[in-house]
Coordinates of C-alpha atoms and ligand atoms in Angstrom, one line a residue:
M1 CA 2.7 48.5 -9.9
K2 CA 2.0 47.9 -13.2
V3 CA 0.7 44.5 -14.1
L4 CA 0.2 42.5 -17.3
V5 CA -2.3 39.9 -17.5
V6 CA -1.9 37.7 -20.5
G7 CA -4.8 35.7 -21.8
R8 CA -8.6 36.3 -23.4
G9 CA -11.1 34.4 -21.8
G10 CA -13.6 34.8 -18.9
R11 CA -11.0 33.8 -16.5
E12 CA -8.8 36.4 -17.4
H13 CA -11.4 39.1 -17.2
A14 CA -12.2 38.0 -13.7
I15 CA -8.5 38.0 -12.3
C16 CA -8.9 41.8 -14.3
K17 CA -11.6 42.8 -12.5
K18 CA -10.0 41.5 -9.0
L19 CA -6.7 43.3 -10.1
A20 CA -8.8 46.4 -10.8
E21 CA -10.1 46.5 -7.8
S22 CA -6.5 46.7 -5.9
P23 CA -5.1 50.2 -4.8
L24 CA -1.7 48.4 -5.5
V25 CA -2.5 48.6 -9.0
K26 CA -2.1 51.7 -11.0
G27 CA -1.5 50.2 -14.2
L28 CA -3.7 47.1 -15.8
Y29 CA -2.8 46.0 -19.1
C30 CA -4.1 42.7 -21.0
A31 CA -2.8 40.8 -23.5
P32 CA -4.6 40.1 -25.7
G33 CA -7.9 40.2 -23.9
N34 CA -11.5 40.5 -25.4
A35 CA -14.1 43.0 -25.7
G36 CA -14.8 43.1 -21.9
I37 CA -11.9 43.2 -20.6
S38 CA -11.0 46.6 -22.4
Q39 CA -13.5 47.8 -20.0
D40 CA -11.4 47.3 -16.9
A41 CA -7.3 46.9 -18.4
E42 CA -5.8 48.3 -21.8
L43 CA -5.5 46.0 -24.4
V44 CA -2.6 45.0 -25.8
A45 CA -2.5 43.4 -29.2
I46 CA 0.2 40.8 -28.6
D47 CA -0.7 36.9 -28.8
E48 CA -0.1 34.8 -25.9
M49 CA 2.6 32.6 -27.6
D50 CA 4.4 35.7 -28.6
F51 CA 6.7 35.2 -25.8
D52 CA 9.4 37.9 -27.2
G53 CA 6.4 40.6 -28.5
L54 CA 5.5 40.0 -24.4
T55 CA 8.8 40.5 -22.7
S56 CA 9.8 43.8 -25.1
F57 CA 6.3 45.4 -24.0
A58 CA 6.6 44.7 -20.2
L59 CA 10.5 45.5 -20.3
K60 CA 9.3 49.0 -22.0
Q61 CA 6.3 49.6 -20.3
G62 CA 8.3 48.7 -16.6
I63 CA 5.4 46.1 -15.8
D64 CA 6.1 45.5 -12.0
L65 CA 4.5 41.7 -12.5
T66 CA 2.5 39.3 -15.5
V67 CA -0.2 37.2 -14.6
V68 CA -0.3 33.9 -17.2
G69 CA -4.2 32.7 -17.5
P70 CA -4.1 30.1 -20.2
E71 CA -2.0 26.5 -20.0
N72 CA -0.4 26.9 -23.6
P73 CA 1.9 29.5 -22.9
L74 CA 2.7 28.0 -19.4
S75 CA 3.3 24.4 -21.2
E76 CA 5.7 25.9 -23.7
G77 CA 7.5 27.9 -20.8
I78 CA 6.1 31.5 -21.0
V79 CA 7.5 32.2 -17.2
D80 CA 10.9 30.9 -17.7
H81 CA 11.3 33.4 -20.7
F82 CA 10.0 36.2 -18.5
Q83 CA 12.7 35.3 -15.3
E84 CA 15.5 35.1 -18.0
Q85 CA 14.9 38.8 -18.7
G86 CA 14.6 39.4 -15.2
L87 CA 10.6 40.4 -15.2
K88 CA 8.7 38.9 -12.1
V89 CA 6.2 36.7 -13.1
Y90 CA 3.4 34.4 -11.2
G91 CA 3.3 31.3 -12.5
P92 CA 4.6 28.1 -13.0
N93 CA 8.1 27.5 -15.2
K94 CA 8.0 24.8 -18.0
A95 CA 9.0 22.3 -15.9
A96 CA 6.4 22.3 -13.3
A97 CA 3.6 23.1 -15.7
I98 CA 3.9 19.8 -16.9
L99 CA 1.8 18.8 -14.0
E100 CA -0.8 19.5 -16.7
G101 CA 0.9 19.4 -19.7
S102 CA 1.5 15.4 -19.8
K103 CA -1.5 13.9 -17.5
S104 CA 0.6 10.6 -17.8
F105 CA 3.4 12.7 -15.6
S106 CA 0.7 13.7 -13.5
K107 CA -0.7 10.3 -13.7
M108 CA 3.1 8.9 -12.2
M109 CA 3.0 11.8 -9.9
M110 CA -0.1 10.5 -8.3
E111 CA 1.2 7.2 -7.6
K112 CA 4.5 7.9 -6.4
Y113 CA 3.4 10.2 -4.0
Q114 CA 0.3 8.4 -2.8
I115 CA -2.3 10.9 -3.6
P116 CA -5.4 9.0 -4.3
T117 CA -6.6 8.5 -7.9
A118 CA -8.2 6.5 -10.3
R119 CA -6.2 3.5 -11.7
Y120 CA -4.9 3.7 -15.0
Q121 CA -2.6 3.3 -17.7
A122 CA -0.7 4.8 -20.4
F123 CA -0.3 3.6 -23.6
E124 CA 1.4 4.5 -27.1
S125 CA 0.6 1.7 -28.8
Y126 CA -3.5 1.5 -30.5
E127 CA -3.5 -2.5 -30.3
D128 CA -2.1 -2.5 -26.3
A129 CA -4.8 0.1 -25.2
K130 CA -8.0 -1.9 -26.6
A131 CA -6.7 -5.3 -25.2
Y132 CA -6.6 -3.5 -22.1
I133 CA -10.1 -1.7 -22.2
E134 CA -11.4 -5.1 -23.6
E135 CA -9.8 -6.7 -20.1
Q136 CA -11.3 -4.1 -18.5
G137 CA -15.0 -3.4 -19.2
A138 CA -16.9 -0.6 -19.5
P139 CA -18.0 2.2 -18.0
I140 CA -14.2 3.5 -18.6
V141 CA -12.5 6.7 -18.9
L142 CA -9.6 7.8 -21.7
K143 CA -8.0 10.6 -22.2
A144 CA -5.6 11.9 -24.7
D145 CA -2.0 12.6 -23.1
G146 CA -1.5 16.5 -24.0
L147 CA -3.3 19.8 -23.8
A148 CA -6.8 19.1 -25.7
A149 CA -8.6 22.4 -24.2
G150 CA -10.4 20.4 -21.8
K151 CA -12.3 17.9 -24.5
G152 CA -9.6 15.0 -24.8
V153 CA -11.8 12.8 -21.7
T154 CA -14.2 10.8 -23.1
V155 CA -16.0 8.9 -20.0
A156 CA -17.3 5.8 -21.8
M157 CA -20.5 4.3 -20.6
T158 CA -20.2 1.0 -22.8
M159 CA -17.7 -0.5 -24.8
E160 CA -18.5 0.4 -28.2
E161 CA -18.6 4.3 -26.8
A162 CA -14.3 3.8 -25.2
L163 CA -13.4 1.7 -28.7
S164 CA -14.8 3.9 -31.0
S165 CA -13.2 7.2 -28.9
L166 CA -9.6 5.3 -28.9
E167 CA -10.1 4.6 -32.6
D168 CA -10.3 8.8 -32.9
M169 CA -7.7 9.4 -30.7
M170 CA -5.2 7.3 -32.2
L171 CA -5.8 6.2 -35.5
D172 CA -7.6 9.2 -36.2
K173 CA -5.8 11.8 -34.2
K174 CA -8.2 13.6 -33.3
F175 CA -6.1 16.1 -30.9
G176 CA -2.7 15.4 -32.9
E177 CA 0.1 14.7 -31.1
A178 CA -1.6 15.3 -28.0
S179 CA -3.7 11.9 -28.3
S180 CA -0.4 10.0 -29.6
K181 CA -0.4 8.8 -26.1
V182 CA -3.6 7.8 -24.0
V183 CA -4.3 7.3 -20.3
V184 CA -7.0 4.3 -19.9
E185 CA -8.4 4.8 -16.1
E186 CA -10.9 3.5 -14.0
F187 CA -14.4 5.4 -13.9
L188 CA -14.7 7.0 -10.6
E189 CA -18.2 7.8 -9.2
G190 CA -19.4 10.4 -6.9
E191 CA -19.7 14.6 -6.4
E192 CA -16.9 16.4 -8.5
Y193 CA -15.4 19.6 -7.2
S194 CA -12.8 21.9 -8.1
L195 CA -10.4 22.9 -5.5
M196 CA -8.0 25.7 -6.5
A197 CA -4.5 26.9 -4.6
F198 CA -1.8 29.9 -4.5
V199 CA 1.0 27.6 -4.5
N200 CA 4.6 28.6 -3.7
G201 CA 7.2 25.4 -3.1
E202 CA 5.8 23.3 -0.8
N203 CA 3.4 26.3 0.9
V204 CA 0.0 26.0 -0.3
Y205 CA -3.0 28.4 0.5
P206 CA -6.3 27.0 -0.5
M207 CA -9.1 28.9 -2.2
E208 CA -12.7 28.4 -1.9
A209 CA -14.2 25.6 -3.4
A210 CA -16.5 25.7 -7.1
Q211 CA -18.5 22.6 -8.7
D212 CA -18.0 23.1 -12.5
H213 CA -20.5 21.7 -15.0
K214 CA -18.7 20.0 -18.0
R215 CA -21.3 18.5 -20.4
A216 CA -22.6 20.9 -22.8
F217 CA -26.4 20.1 -22.2
D218 CA -29.3 20.1 -19.2
G219 CA -28.8 17.0 -17.3
D220 CA -25.1 16.4 -17.8
E221 CA -26.1 15.3 -21.1
G222 CA -23.7 15.9 -24.4
P223 CA -19.9 15.9 -25.2
N224 CA -17.3 17.7 -22.6
T225 CA -16.8 21.1 -23.0
G226 CA -14.3 23.8 -21.2
G227 CA -17.2 24.2 -18.9
M228 CA -20.3 25.4 -19.2
G229 CA -21.1 27.5 -15.9
A230 CA -19.7 27.2 -12.2
Y231 CA -20.9 28.3 -8.4
S232 CA -19.1 28.5 -5.3
P233 CA -19.4 27.7 -2.6
I234 CA -20.6 24.1 -2.8
P235 CA -22.9 23.8 0.0
H236 CA -23.0 19.6 -0.1
I237 CA -19.1 19.6 0.0
S238 CA -18.1 19.8 4.0
Q239 CA -15.3 22.0 5.0
E240 CA -13.9 18.5 6.5
V241 CA -13.9 17.3 2.7
I242 CA -12.2 20.5 1.6
D243 CA -9.4 20.2 4.5
Q244 CA -9.1 16.3 3.9
S245 CA -8.3 17.1 -0.1
V246 CA -5.6 19.7 0.8
R247 CA -4.0 17.6 3.2
E248 CA -3.9 14.5 1.1
I249 CA -4.2 16.0 -2.5
L250 CA -2.6 19.7 -2.9
Q251 CA 0.0 19.3 0.0
P252 CA 1.6 16.1 -1.5
I253 CA 1.6 17.0 -4.9
A254 CA 3.3 20.6 -4.1
K255 CA 5.9 18.6 -2.2
G256 CA 6.3 15.8 -4.6
M257 CA 6.9 18.5 -7.3
C258 CA 9.7 19.9 -5.0
E259 CA 11.2 16.6 -4.7
E260 CA 11.2 16.1 -8.6
G261 CA 13.4 19.0 -8.5
R262 CA 10.4 20.7 -10.6
P263 CA 8.7 23.6 -7.7
F264 CA 5.6 24.7 -8.3
T265 CA 4.7 28.4 -8.3
G266 CA 1.3 29.3 -9.4
I267 CA -1.9 28.0 -9.2
I268 CA -2.7 24.3 -8.8
F269 CA -6.3 23.4 -9.8
A270 CA -7.3 20.1 -8.7
G271 CA -10.0 18.6 -10.1
L272 CA -11.4 15.8 -7.5
M273 CA -14.3 13.4 -7.0
L274 CA -16.1 12.9 -3.7
T275 CA -16.2 9.0 -4.0
K276 CA -17.5 6.7 -1.3
A277 CA -13.6 5.7 -0.1
G278 CA -13.1 9.8 0.3
P279 CA -11.8 12.5 -2.8
K280 CA -9.8 11.2 -5.4
T281 CA -8.5 13.6 -8.0
I282 CA -9.1 13.4 -11.5
E283 CA -7.0 16.0 -13.0
F284 CA -4.2 18.7 -12.0
N285 CA -4.6 22.0 -13.7
A286 CA -1.4 24.1 -13.6
R287 CA -3.4 27.5 -13.9
F288 CA -6.8 29.0 -12.4
G289 CA -9.7 27.1 -14.0
D290 CA -12.7 28.3 -16.2
P291 CA -15.3 28.9 -15.3
E292 CA -14.6 28.4 -12.0
T293 CA -12.2 31.4 -11.4
Q294 CA -15.2 33.5 -12.4
V295 CA -16.8 32.8 -9.5
V296 CA -14.4 32.0 -6.9
L297 CA -11.9 35.5 -7.5
P298 CA -15.1 37.4 -6.9
R299 CA -15.5 36.4 -3.4
L300 CA -12.0 37.2 -2.5
K301 CA -12.1 40.0 0.1
T302 CA -8.0 40.2 0.0
D303 CA -6.5 42.2 -2.2
L304 CA -5.3 39.8 -5.5
A305 CA -2.2 41.9 -6.3
Q306 CA -1.1 41.6 -2.6
V307 CA -1.7 38.0 -2.5
L308 CA 0.1 37.3 -5.5
L309 CA 3.0 39.0 -4.1
D310 CA 2.8 37.7 -0.7
V311 CA 2.7 34.3 -2.4
L312 CA 5.9 34.9 -4.6
K313 CA 7.7 35.9 -1.5
G314 CA 6.7 32.6 0.4
E315 CA 4.7 34.5 2.9
D316 CA 0.7 33.2 4.0
P317 CA -1.6 35.6 2.1
Q318 CA -4.1 35.3 4.8
L319 CA -7.0 34.8 2.2
E320 CA -10.3 35.9 3.1
W321 CA -13.6 35.2 1.6
K322 CA -16.8 37.1 1.0
D323 CA -19.9 35.0 3.1
E324 CA -22.0 35.1 -0.6
S325 CA -22.4 32.7 -3.0
I326 CA -21.7 33.6 -6.8
L327 CA -23.2 31.2 -9.7
G328 CA -22.0 31.7 -13.4
V329 CA -24.1 30.4 -16.7
V330 CA -22.1 30.4 -19.5
L331 CA -23.4 31.4 -23.1
A332 CA -22.2 29.5 -25.6
A333 CA -22.0 29.5 -29.5
K334 CA -24.8 27.3 -31.0
G335 CA -22.8 24.2 -32.3
Y336 CA -19.8 24.2 -29.0
P337 CA -17.8 22.5 -28.6
E338 CA -18.0 20.7 -32.1
T339 CA -18.6 23.0 -35.0
Y340 CA -20.1 26.5 -34.7
E341 CA -20.3 30.0 -36.2
K342 CA -18.4 33.3 -35.0
G343 CA -19.3 36.6 -35.7
H344 CA -22.7 37.2 -34.5
A345 CA -24.3 39.8 -32.4
I346 CA -24.5 39.2 -28.8
N347 CA -27.8 40.8 -28.8
G348 CA -30.1 41.6 -25.3
L349 CA -26.9 42.2 -22.9
D350 CA -27.5 45.8 -22.0
Q351 CA -30.0 44.7 -19.8
A352 CA -27.6 42.7 -17.7
E353 CA -25.5 44.5 -14.8
Q354 CA -22.3 44.7 -16.5
T355 CA -20.6 44.1 -13.6
S356 CA -21.6 40.6 -13.6
V357 CA -20.8 39.8 -17.2
L358 CA -17.4 38.1 -18.0
H359 CA -16.4 37.9 -21.4
A360 CA -14.9 35.2 -22.9
G361 CA -15.1 35.0 -27.3
T362 CA -16.3 38.8 -27.7
Y363 CA -15.1 41.3 -30.2
L364 CA -16.3 45.0 -31.4
N365 CA -16.9 45.2 -34.9
E366 CA -16.4 48.0 -37.1
E367 CA -19.6 49.4 -36.3
Q368 CA -18.9 48.6 -32.6
I369 CA -21.0 45.9 -32.0
L370 CA -20.6 43.4 -29.5
C371 CA -19.8 39.8 -31.2
A372 CA -18.7 36.4 -30.5
N373 CA -15.8 34.8 -31.7
G374 CA -15.2 31.8 -29.2
G375 CA -17.4 29.1 -28.7
R376 CA -18.0 30.3 -25.1
V377 CA -18.7 33.5 -25.2
L378 CA -19.3 34.7 -21.8
L379 CA -20.5 34.2 -18.5
I380 CA -23.1 35.8 -16.3
N381 CA -23.0 35.5 -12.7
G382 CA -25.7 36.0 -10.3
K383 CA -24.8 36.9 -6.5
G384 CA -27.0 35.9 -3.4
D385 CA -26.8 34.5 0.2
S386 CA -27.3 31.0 -1.4
I387 CA -27.0 29.1 -4.5
Q388 CA -30.7 29.6 -5.2
E389 CA -30.9 33.4 -4.8
A390 CA -27.5 33.2 -7.0
Q391 CA -28.8 31.0 -9.8
A392 CA -32.4 33.1 -9.8
A393 CA -30.3 36.0 -10.1
A394 CA -27.8 34.6 -12.9
Y395 CA -30.8 33.7 -14.8
D396 CA -33.2 36.6 -14.3
Q397 CA -30.1 38.5 -16.3
M398 CA -29.4 35.9 -18.8
K399 CA -33.1 35.7 -20.3
A400 CA -32.7 38.8 -22.0
V401 CA -30.1 37.7 -23.9
D402 CA -31.3 36.9 -27.8
T403 CA -30.1 33.3 -28.0
E404 CA -30.8 32.6 -31.8
H405 CA -27.1 31.7 -32.0
F406 CA -26.3 31.0 -28.9
F407 CA -27.5 28.8 -25.9
Y408 CA -26.8 27.8 -22.4
R409 CA -27.2 25.5 -19.9
K410 CA -30.6 26.0 -17.4
D411 CA -29.6 24.1 -14.7
I412 CA -26.2 25.2 -13.3
G413 CA -26.5 24.3 -9.8
S414 CA -29.5 22.6 -9.4
R415 CA -28.1 19.7 -8.1
A416 CA -27.3 21.7 -5.2
I417 CA -30.4 23.0 -4.6
A418 CA -32.2 19.8 -4.9
R419 CA -29.7 18.3 -2.5
A420 CA -30.2 21.4 0.1
F421 CA -34.2 20.9 -0.2
S422 CA -33.8 16.9 0.0
S423 CA -31.1 17.3 3.4
N424 CA -33.8 20.0 4.5
A425 CA -36.7 17.4 4.4
Ligands
LIG1 P1 -10.5 16.0 -17.2 O1 -10.1 16.9 -18.4 O2 -9.8 15.1 -16.3 O3 -10.8 17.2 -15.9 O4 -11.8 15.3 -17.7 C1 -13.1 15.9 -17.8 C2 -14.4 15.2 -17.4 O5 -14.7 14.0 -17.6 C3 -14.3 15.4 -15.5 O6 -14.4 17.1 -15.3 C4 -15.2 14.3 -15.2 O7 -16.4 15.3 -15.2 C5 -14.8 13.1 -16.3 N1 -13.9 12.4 -15.9 C6 -12.2 12.5 -16.2 N2 -11.9 11.3 -15.6 C7 -13.0 10.5 -14.8 C8 -13.0 9.9 -14.0 N3 -12.2 8.8 -14.0 N4 -14.0 8.9 -14.0 C9 -15.4 9.7 -13.7 N5 -15.1 10.7 -14.7 C10 -14.1 11.2 -15.4
LIG2 N1 -12.9 24.1 -15.6 C1 -12.0 23.0 -15.3 C2 -11.0 23.5 -16.5 O1 -10.2 24.7 -15.8 O2 -9.7 23.5 -16.9

């Protein structure tokens, strides 16, 4: 089988690596990919949003299955485009991808299908939003309605922060059209975790859970990012809580999408908070998470290509997982998620085990030197029998990387480790 992966980040690198292991996959292509992905798949220089270019390539090459990574092409209907050409593709169509593309749609769904989430209201008027925020008080959470690369959320601990973020979004149009509508919601307190599932209509096949680290700096300080590191499994989230999350959140949303006439095929990603009142939904995404995928997929024992084919056929893929811990640390450009420079060489990476390096924003310059061209540059995975071992293995490799132009968090997984010690004591 020939498989095409669409995207260029760490998530797509993890998907390509897993597909490259499959005996079913005879040809693996990635459009447009990055320098790391070129080790596992043949790069195709077509942009994710060039749907005609991608379908022509797929038809010409005889691609048997296409897997779409990022949210933008999904939201714009890449899946519909492939299907119109009779091409098999794994991902939600445009009607279903709205689950991620509009926060107000996804909040409406949670309300309608009684899926636990934070109380909220959506606003298109700055004055109304301001009045509501003043009435509710801080802490409070503001979200740009549309896609904003994981950065359109402000968790405001003070009223001042809330109002200044509202101004940025609604008056100064910080996220363009994506923030002309704003969702304001209740602040949830608890332990955050991410749960992804392979979905086809009402059928939901959950993966192992992972924990992301969204803030830029150690101790969960600084602005929200696309994710600075992750690990899986999460020792302090019990199987019972995971099962409850599948039952009360993932299954009802999949069923709800069918009832709305928007049946979902692809990956549903639930960003969840374990509150005192049980699991609550923070967000849904219509795709594999980044960086969660980089630590979850390497743990999958089952052949990923076979899994995707089974799910598309409506069959149970019988997922099996390795009993190991994986922890990934993201190397980012200094300044990310605000302004940062591109083009700096990434030195010291040769000491890392290449199979555990997942590239995000990298390219080879004319002298074949690996350089950065994104905010999140790459992720290094460590493996072990516990999160602690995996953490040590990841940082051991990261420490050889020259950080003149880059930075990484030093505390990925530390909360899990601290908890393990306090509960053993
Ligand atoms: P989102 O893009 O919706 O996942 O939000 C980004 C991050 O903001 C989440 O991962 C949470 O850490 C935080 N967040 C979002 N919504 C809430 C909420 N209602 N209460 C507390 N934290 C939140
Ligand atoms: N890690 C969260 C996301 O992929 O949106």
